[in-house]
């Protein structure tokens, strides 16, 4: 191969570990981070459960401190290892990382706010999407995303038709059944119609008059035929995307992220950033 | 290209704006109308909600007046901009447009009827279908409609089989469960069977005897196998229609509408009405 | 074409009208019979509804007499127009026809039994299957039936797997939830598991313990993945059967029924019964 | 064909009957065992039903003894007919066979434990999987399993996406609805979200606030689009596996099981164990 651009500093090394997933160290970092994020999510979930032993809450409070400190270190490293920190700080994931870190500090500053901060802590979930690049299933998920993207216009048309149908049938059911059967206004009736057409069928609201039950039967049979449409669309797109696979393979990207401009879409084998020309770090 | 037929009058210009969607003005008109229709539908929905602040109802009443006046102007323009107004007035969409416009005037003439007129105002929903031609997804929706049309005989056969199944199982469940379990007569039992076979499952009625639960299990497993059929049908048709796409492109229609005879199915590039030979207005 | 075998008698003419659907008279007969059967089914359904006006029951009682007399005439014609009446009388559809006819006579002989005879009258539904040959969608339904038949071994394997899954999860849920949550014994638990795996979800029984809800979540996500299997199977088979269509067209059957031996599977263009060699009646 | 390796002893004959399904005796053994296992499962199910006639419980107790003795004989035969019994005893199915046999003996030794042993007896269900090799649908089930295996990475990616979606929406619904609507903590809210996204919809928990119903509508419509994905995946894989069928046929395995090393994956026509070289018993 060509002569590689050399790595410049310890900051670039940290950058490579934190932002990329090509090196063993980068992969290990992502896996550890993924585990910590999932642990912190499980703690958020458990904290909402009432009636456990008190020592569990104490244990979780301690664990929350550990996680917060780890997130803080990571956040600082992310800032110092990049050339233009403001670009990261005000990016979507930069803000998510920030709000994932601060809840415990805030509850320390403003006593009594800890229960309200559960909302902010739940934002950590969104961090998972960034880490997903470590997944060895990345190729598969790309194909899935591509199939969904290609069928987006079709699915939008379909969803639009479904919503029009729901509006018409929802209004009709509101007029037929009325408030006594639970169809207390048109928005609720619309909600019921979506529940029915998607075959979920909670049963919290259901028709009781013969005419309402007749119309509901028509809606359900329609939903039965209609559920076939998105499946057919995705099936067709997916088969196509399977066929295009070979060509895609020639043009696959990796997790390389530019130290200079933060651009992270580069072809396999790229040695220089496609956006700013800065050399990319690559190890074999 | 060929020499274009010239536009004749301001009435033809209005006709082009209101009835077609090829020119920027025509597109803008359709988009604005779509927004107004959706606003009026949202107001109809909100009006059915009890217990909001009184000023909201006042605001909606004012908005309803604005919408009614706009619809009135549009209705008058539609009539004067066409050569044979009666053809429009008594067409399906002409009647929809008329009934979309009058409710507020009627409530003014007949005091106390405003709540009953919600039914008529809900008809405005149907106007959406006419405006849909503005959608840039029109090609996709054509493909969807074609796939559904082509699979219509298959889906009808399938629906007929489903209804026969429901009749047989509904009668059987009525005999097994009886009125005590909620299966109070055969139509209700049939309604339950459709709820179950379509996997909606409200739970308002459900079998309680062991034999009824056994039969219900068979119905559900059957429904499980049966739900695959329409999906398979639409999938196959959709793949076919994707393959036929190229040929379709050669024969695509636009939104040109004849000023003279109101015919609105014309091929791209047509300069004269295919129905009466009157020149079509086209701008590049 | 070849020389046609001549029709022999008025009995053969009646035979052709009643048993076949190739001639205009035969088609008309089938359509009328279909309408009468559906009317009689609607009367059976309505009779189960309590609380209608008394005159409706009187009207339906009269209509029931008319239908019974028509069915009686048809039954007698079916017997006298065939060479071997016993073959018809003890055939499946012969028995159905008989039991469709007698309920009212029985209620006349045995007073007070009319409500019990609703069961027998509901058998009339099965007559529909015989008449279905009149449908102009017969080709489509043949394709559907063929696709289902071809995928039968696969669907059986699939259903077997579903039942094993339900047995395992049903027993597990019975042990986790117990009688207090409605899982009062293993058969009921198995019923719940089928309700859940088929995504019907009545909600009459549902898990209440955290462990039960966790296992239920796994069952549901499994059901989500599993519902894809029959769809995939039928899709694949259906595409195949579409491809085989041309070859099928060369070998299509009609509704010719032999006057002599009652055999009713004959190729288009057959002039003699493929079973007994008796000439078939055909009109152009 | 080649000269066959000769069978050595009566123990090898028993081995062939019990462990293989190629000979008539082996097939008969498997069918009988399958019937006994299903009977024993039906007895376990019936025993959990309260309120039957006492004689049924007596009859089932007697039947349970017969089944236990048959299982004991089979277990002993399995041990003595194999060269390395410990390998069988501590294999997965060996342990299942052991625990399927002992419950009644244990209830004899420890009075009063019989109701607790229902758990252990339910393990017998797992024996069915071993016996399934007798099924004449084995080819079909292989294809199904292959299609599922091939689509495993895609389905895992999909399930991961579904779980992330459920976590986000579950947390959101917990915050919107709160404990009053039944969303008493995040795990329960997550359970509700899975119930909804899979379109099961029990209705034990359901949103009651307008905002909650609006978010639930979005979740349901999303679930509607999302249910298409696994179907598309399995469809595509299944079509592929159908196409690969011819090549698979060249490399099909049978139920031959090595008497010496218990290896049971051998190609059709193999005369010697592919693992240890010991001659395999084959009859024509």
JSON list of N, CA and C in Angstrom, two decimals, chain C residues 128-158:
[
{"chain": "C", "resi": 128, "resn": "UNK", "atom": "N", "xyz": [-73.03, -23.00, 0.48]},
{"chain": "C", "resi": 128, "resn": "UNK", "atom": "CA", "xyz": [-72.38, -21.94, -0.29]},
{"chain": "C", "resi": 128, "resn": "UNK", "atom": "C", "xyz": [-71.17, -22.48, -1.05]},
{"chain": "C", "resi": 129, "resn": "UNK", "atom": "N", "xyz": [-70.44, -23.38, -0.40]},
{"chain": "C", "resi": 129, "resn": "UNK", "atom": "CA", "xyz": [-69.20, -23.86, -1.02]},
{"chain": "C", "resi": 129, "resn": "UNK", "atom": "C", "xyz": [-69.47, -24.55, -2.35]},
{"chain": "C", "resi": 130, "resn": "UNK", "atom": "N", "xyz": [-70.61, -25.24, -2.44]},
{"chain": "C", "resi": 130, "resn": "UNK", "atom": "CA", "xyz": [-70.92, -25.92, -3.68]},
{"chain": "C", "resi": 130, "resn": "UNK", "atom": "C", "xyz": [-71.25, -24.90, -4.79]},
{"chain": "C", "resi": 131, "resn": "UNK", "atom": "N", "xyz": [-71.95, -23.86, -4.38]},
{"chain": "C", "resi": 131, "resn": "UNK", "atom": "CA", "xyz": [-72.42, -22.88, -5.36]},
{"chain": "C", "resi": 131, "resn": "UNK", "atom": "C", "xyz": [-71.28, -21.98, -5.83]},
{"chain": "C", "resi": 132, "resn": "UNK", "atom": "N", "xyz": [-70.20, -21.97, -5.08]},
{"chain": "C", "resi": 132, "resn": "UNK", "atom": "CA", "xyz": [-69.10, -21.04, -5.39]},
{"chain": "C", "resi": 132, "resn": "UNK", "atom": "C", "xyz": [-68.58, -21.18, -6.80]},
{"chain": "C", "resi": 133, "resn": "UNK", "atom": "N", "xyz": [-68.85, -22.34, -7.42]},
{"chain": "C", "resi": 133, "resn": "UNK", "atom": "CA", "xyz": [-68.34, -22.55, -8.77]},
{"chain": "C", "resi": 133, "resn": "UNK", "atom": "C", "xyz": [-68.86, -21.52, -9.74]},
{"chain": "C", "resi": 134, "resn": "UNK", "atom": "N", "xyz": [-69.96, -20.83, -9.36]},
{"chain": "C", "resi": 134, "resn": "UNK", "atom": "CA", "xyz": [-70.52, -19.83, -10.26]},
{"chain": "C", "resi": 134, "resn": "UNK", "atom": "C", "xyz": [-69.63, -18.58, -10.32]},
{"chain": "C", "resi": 135, "resn": "UNK", "atom": "N", "xyz": [-68.84, -18.43, -9.29]},
{"chain": "C", "resi": 135, "resn": "UNK", "atom": "CA", "xyz": [-68.05, -17.21, -9.17]},
{"chain": "C", "resi": 135, "resn": "UNK", "atom": "C", "xyz": [-67.17, -16.98, -10.39]},
{"chain": "C", "resi": 136, "resn": "UNK", "atom": "N", "xyz": [-67.15, -15.75, -10.88]},
{"chain": "C", "resi": 136, "resn": "UNK", "atom": "CA", "xyz": [-66.26, -15.45, -11.99]},
{"chain": "C", "resi": 136, "resn": "UNK", "atom": "C", "xyz": [-64.82, -15.33, -11.52]},
{"chain": "C", "resi": 137, "resn": "UNK", "atom": "N", "xyz": [-64.65, -15.43, -10.20]},
{"chain": "C", "resi": 137, "resn": "UNK", "atom": "CA", "xyz": [-63.30, -15.36, -9.64]},
{"chain": "C", "resi": 137, "resn": "UNK", "atom": "C", "xyz": [-62.71, -16.75, -9.43]},
{"chain": "C", "resi": 138, "resn": "UNK", "atom": "N", "xyz": [-63.37, -17.76, -10.03]},
{"chain": "C", "resi": 138, "resn": "UNK", "atom": "CA", "xyz": [-62.96, -19.14, -9.76]},
{"chain": "C", "resi": 138, "resn": "UNK", "atom": "C", "xyz": [-61.48, -19.36, -10.05]},
{"chain": "C", "resi": 139, "resn": "UNK", "atom": "N", "xyz": [-60.98, -18.72, -11.13]},
{"chain": "C", "resi": 139, "resn": "UNK", "atom": "CA", "xyz": [-59.57, -18.89, -11.48]},
{"chain": "C", "resi": 139, "resn": "UNK", "atom": "C", "xyz": [-58.68, -18.38, -10.37]},
{"chain": "C", "resi": 140, "resn": "UNK", "atom": "N", "xyz": [-59.01, -17.21, -9.82]},
{"chain": "C", "resi": 140, "resn": "UNK", "atom": "CA", "xyz": [-58.23, -16.64, -8.74]},
{"chain": "C", "resi": 140, "resn": "UNK", "atom": "C", "xyz": [-58.24, -17.54, -7.50]},
{"chain": "C", "resi": 141, "resn": "UNK", "atom": "N", "xyz": [-59.47, -18.06, -7.17]},
{"chain": "C", "resi": 141, "resn": "UNK", "atom": "CA", "xyz": [-59.56, -18.86, -5.95]},
{"chain": "C", "resi": 141, "resn": "UNK", "atom": "C", "xyz": [-58.79, -20.16, -6.14]},
{"chain": "C", "resi": 142, "resn": "UNK", "atom": "N", "xyz": [-58.78, -20.68, -7.39]},
{"chain": "C", "resi": 142, "resn": "UNK", "atom": "CA", "xyz": [-57.97, -21.87, -7.65]},
{"chain": "C", "resi": 142, "resn": "UNK", "atom": "C", "xyz": [-56.51, -21.61, -7.36]},
{"chain": "C", "resi": 143, "resn": "UNK", "atom": "N", "xyz": [-56.03, -20.43, -7.80]},
{"chain": "C", "resi": 143, "resn": "UNK", "atom": "CA", "xyz": [-54.62, -20.09, -7.56]},
{"chain": "C", "resi": 143, "resn": "UNK", "atom": "C", "xyz": [-54.34, -19.98, -6.07]},
{"chain": "C", "resi": 144, "resn": "UNK", "atom": "N", "xyz": [-55.28, -19.33, -5.35]},
{"chain": "C", "resi": 144, "resn": "UNK", "atom": "CA", "xyz": [-55.10, -19.20, -3.91]},
{"chain": "C", "resi": 144, "resn": "UNK", "atom": "C", "xyz": [-55.05, -20.57, -3.24]},
{"chain": "C", "resi": 145, "resn": "UNK", "atom": "N", "xyz": [-56.00, -21.43, -3.63]},
{"chain": "C", "resi": 145, "resn": "UNK", "atom": "CA", "xyz": [-56.06, -22.76, -3.02]},
{"chain": "C", "resi": 145, "resn": "UNK", "atom": "C", "xyz": [-54.79, -23.53, -3.35]},
{"chain": "C", "resi": 146, "resn": "UNK", "atom": "N", "xyz": [-54.31, -23.39, -4.60]},
{"chain": "C", "resi": 146, "resn": "UNK", "atom": "CA", "xyz": [-53.10, -24.10, -5.00]},
{"chain": "C", "resi": 146, "resn": "UNK", "atom": "C", "xyz": [-51.90, -23.62, -4.15]},
{"chain": "C", "resi": 147, "resn": "UNK", "atom": "N", "xyz": [-51.79, -22.28, -3.99]},
{"chain": "C", "resi": 147, "resn": "UNK", "atom": "CA", "xyz": [-50.69, -21.74, -3.20]},
{"chain": "C", "resi": 147, "resn": "UNK", "atom": "C", "xyz": [-50.75, -22.27, -1.78]},
{"chain": "C", "resi": 148, "resn": "UNK", "atom": "N", "xyz": [-51.97, -22.33, -1.21]},
{"chain": "C", "resi": 148, "resn": "UNK", "atom": "CA", "xyz": [-52.10, -22.83, 0.16]},
{"chain": "C", "resi": 148, "resn": "UNK", "atom": "C", "xyz": [-51.78, -24.32, 0.21]},
{"chain": "C", "resi": 149, "resn": "UNK", "atom": "N", "xyz": [-52.24, -25.06, -0.80]},
{"chain": "C", "resi": 149, "resn": "UNK", "atom": "CA", "xyz": [-52.00, -26.50, -0.82]},
{"chain": "C", "resi": 149, "resn": "UNK", "atom": "C", "xyz": [-50.50, -26.79, -0.90]},
{"chain": "C", "resi": 150, "resn": "UNK", "atom": "N", "xyz": [-49.81, -26.06, -1.80]},
{"chain": "C", "resi": 150, "resn": "UNK", "atom": "CA", "xyz": [-48.39, -26.30, -1.99]},
{"chain": "C", "resi": 150, "resn": "UNK", "atom": "C", "xyz": [-47.59, -25.98, -0.73]},
{"chain": "C", "resi": 151, "resn": "UNK", "atom": "N", "xyz": [-48.07, -24.98, 0.03]},
{"chain": "C", "resi": 151, "resn": "UNK", "atom": "CA", "xyz": [-47.32, -24.60, 1.22]},
{"chain": "C", "resi": 151, "resn": "UNK", "atom": "C", "xyz": [-47.81, -25.36, 2.45]},
{"chain": "C", "resi": 152, "resn": "UNK", "atom": "N", "xyz": [-48.71, -26.36, 2.24]},
{"chain": "C", "resi": 152, "resn": "UNK", "atom": "CA", "xyz": [-49.26, -27.08, 3.38]},
{"chain": "C", "resi": 152, "resn": "UNK", "atom": "C", "xyz": [-48.19, -27.75, 4.24]},
{"chain": "C", "resi": 153, "resn": "UNK", "atom": "N", "xyz": [-47.26, -28.54, 3.66]},
{"chain": "C", "resi": 153, "resn": "UNK", "atom": "CA", "xyz": [-46.28, -29.18, 4.55]},
{"chain": "C", "resi": 153, "resn": "UNK", "atom": "C", "xyz": [-45.50, -28.16, 5.36]},
{"chain": "C", "resi": 154, "resn": "UNK", "atom": "N", "xyz": [-45.11, -27.03, 4.70]},
{"chain": "C", "resi": 154, "resn": "UNK", "atom": "CA", "xyz": [-44.35, -26.01, 5.42]},
{"chain": "C", "resi": 154, "resn": "UNK", "atom": "C", "xyz": [-45.18, -25.40, 6.54]},
{"chain": "C", "resi": 155, "resn": "UNK", "atom": "N", "xyz": [-46.47, -25.13, 6.23]},
{"chain": "C", "resi": 155, "resn": "UNK", "atom": "CA", "xyz": [-47.32, -24.50, 7.25]},
{"chain": "C", "resi": 155, "resn": "UNK", "atom": "C", "xyz": [-47.58, -25.48, 8.39]},
{"chain": "C", "resi": 156, "resn": "UNK", "atom": "N", "xyz": [-47.69, -26.78, 8.07]},
{"chain": "C", "resi": 156, "resn": "UNK", "atom": "CA", "xyz": [-47.89, -27.77, 9.14]},
{"chain": "C", "resi": 156, "resn": "UNK", "atom": "C", "xyz": [-46.68, -27.81, 10.06]},
{"chain": "C", "resi": 157, "resn": "UNK", "atom": "N", "xyz": [-45.48, -27.83, 9.48]},
{"chain": "C", "resi": 157, "resn": "UNK", "atom": "CA", "xyz": [-44.25, -27.81, 10.29]},
{"chain": "C", "resi": 157, "resn": "UNK", "atom": "C", "xyz": [-44.25, -26.56, 11.17]},
{"chain": "C", "resi": 158, "resn": "UNK", "atom": "N", "xyz": [-44.61, -25.44, 10.55]},
{"chain": "C", "resi": 158, "resn": "UNK", "atom": "CA", "xyz": [-44.64, -24.17, 11.28]},
{"chain": "C", "resi": 158, "resn": "UNK", "atom": "C", "xyz": [-45.65, -24.21, 12.42]}
]
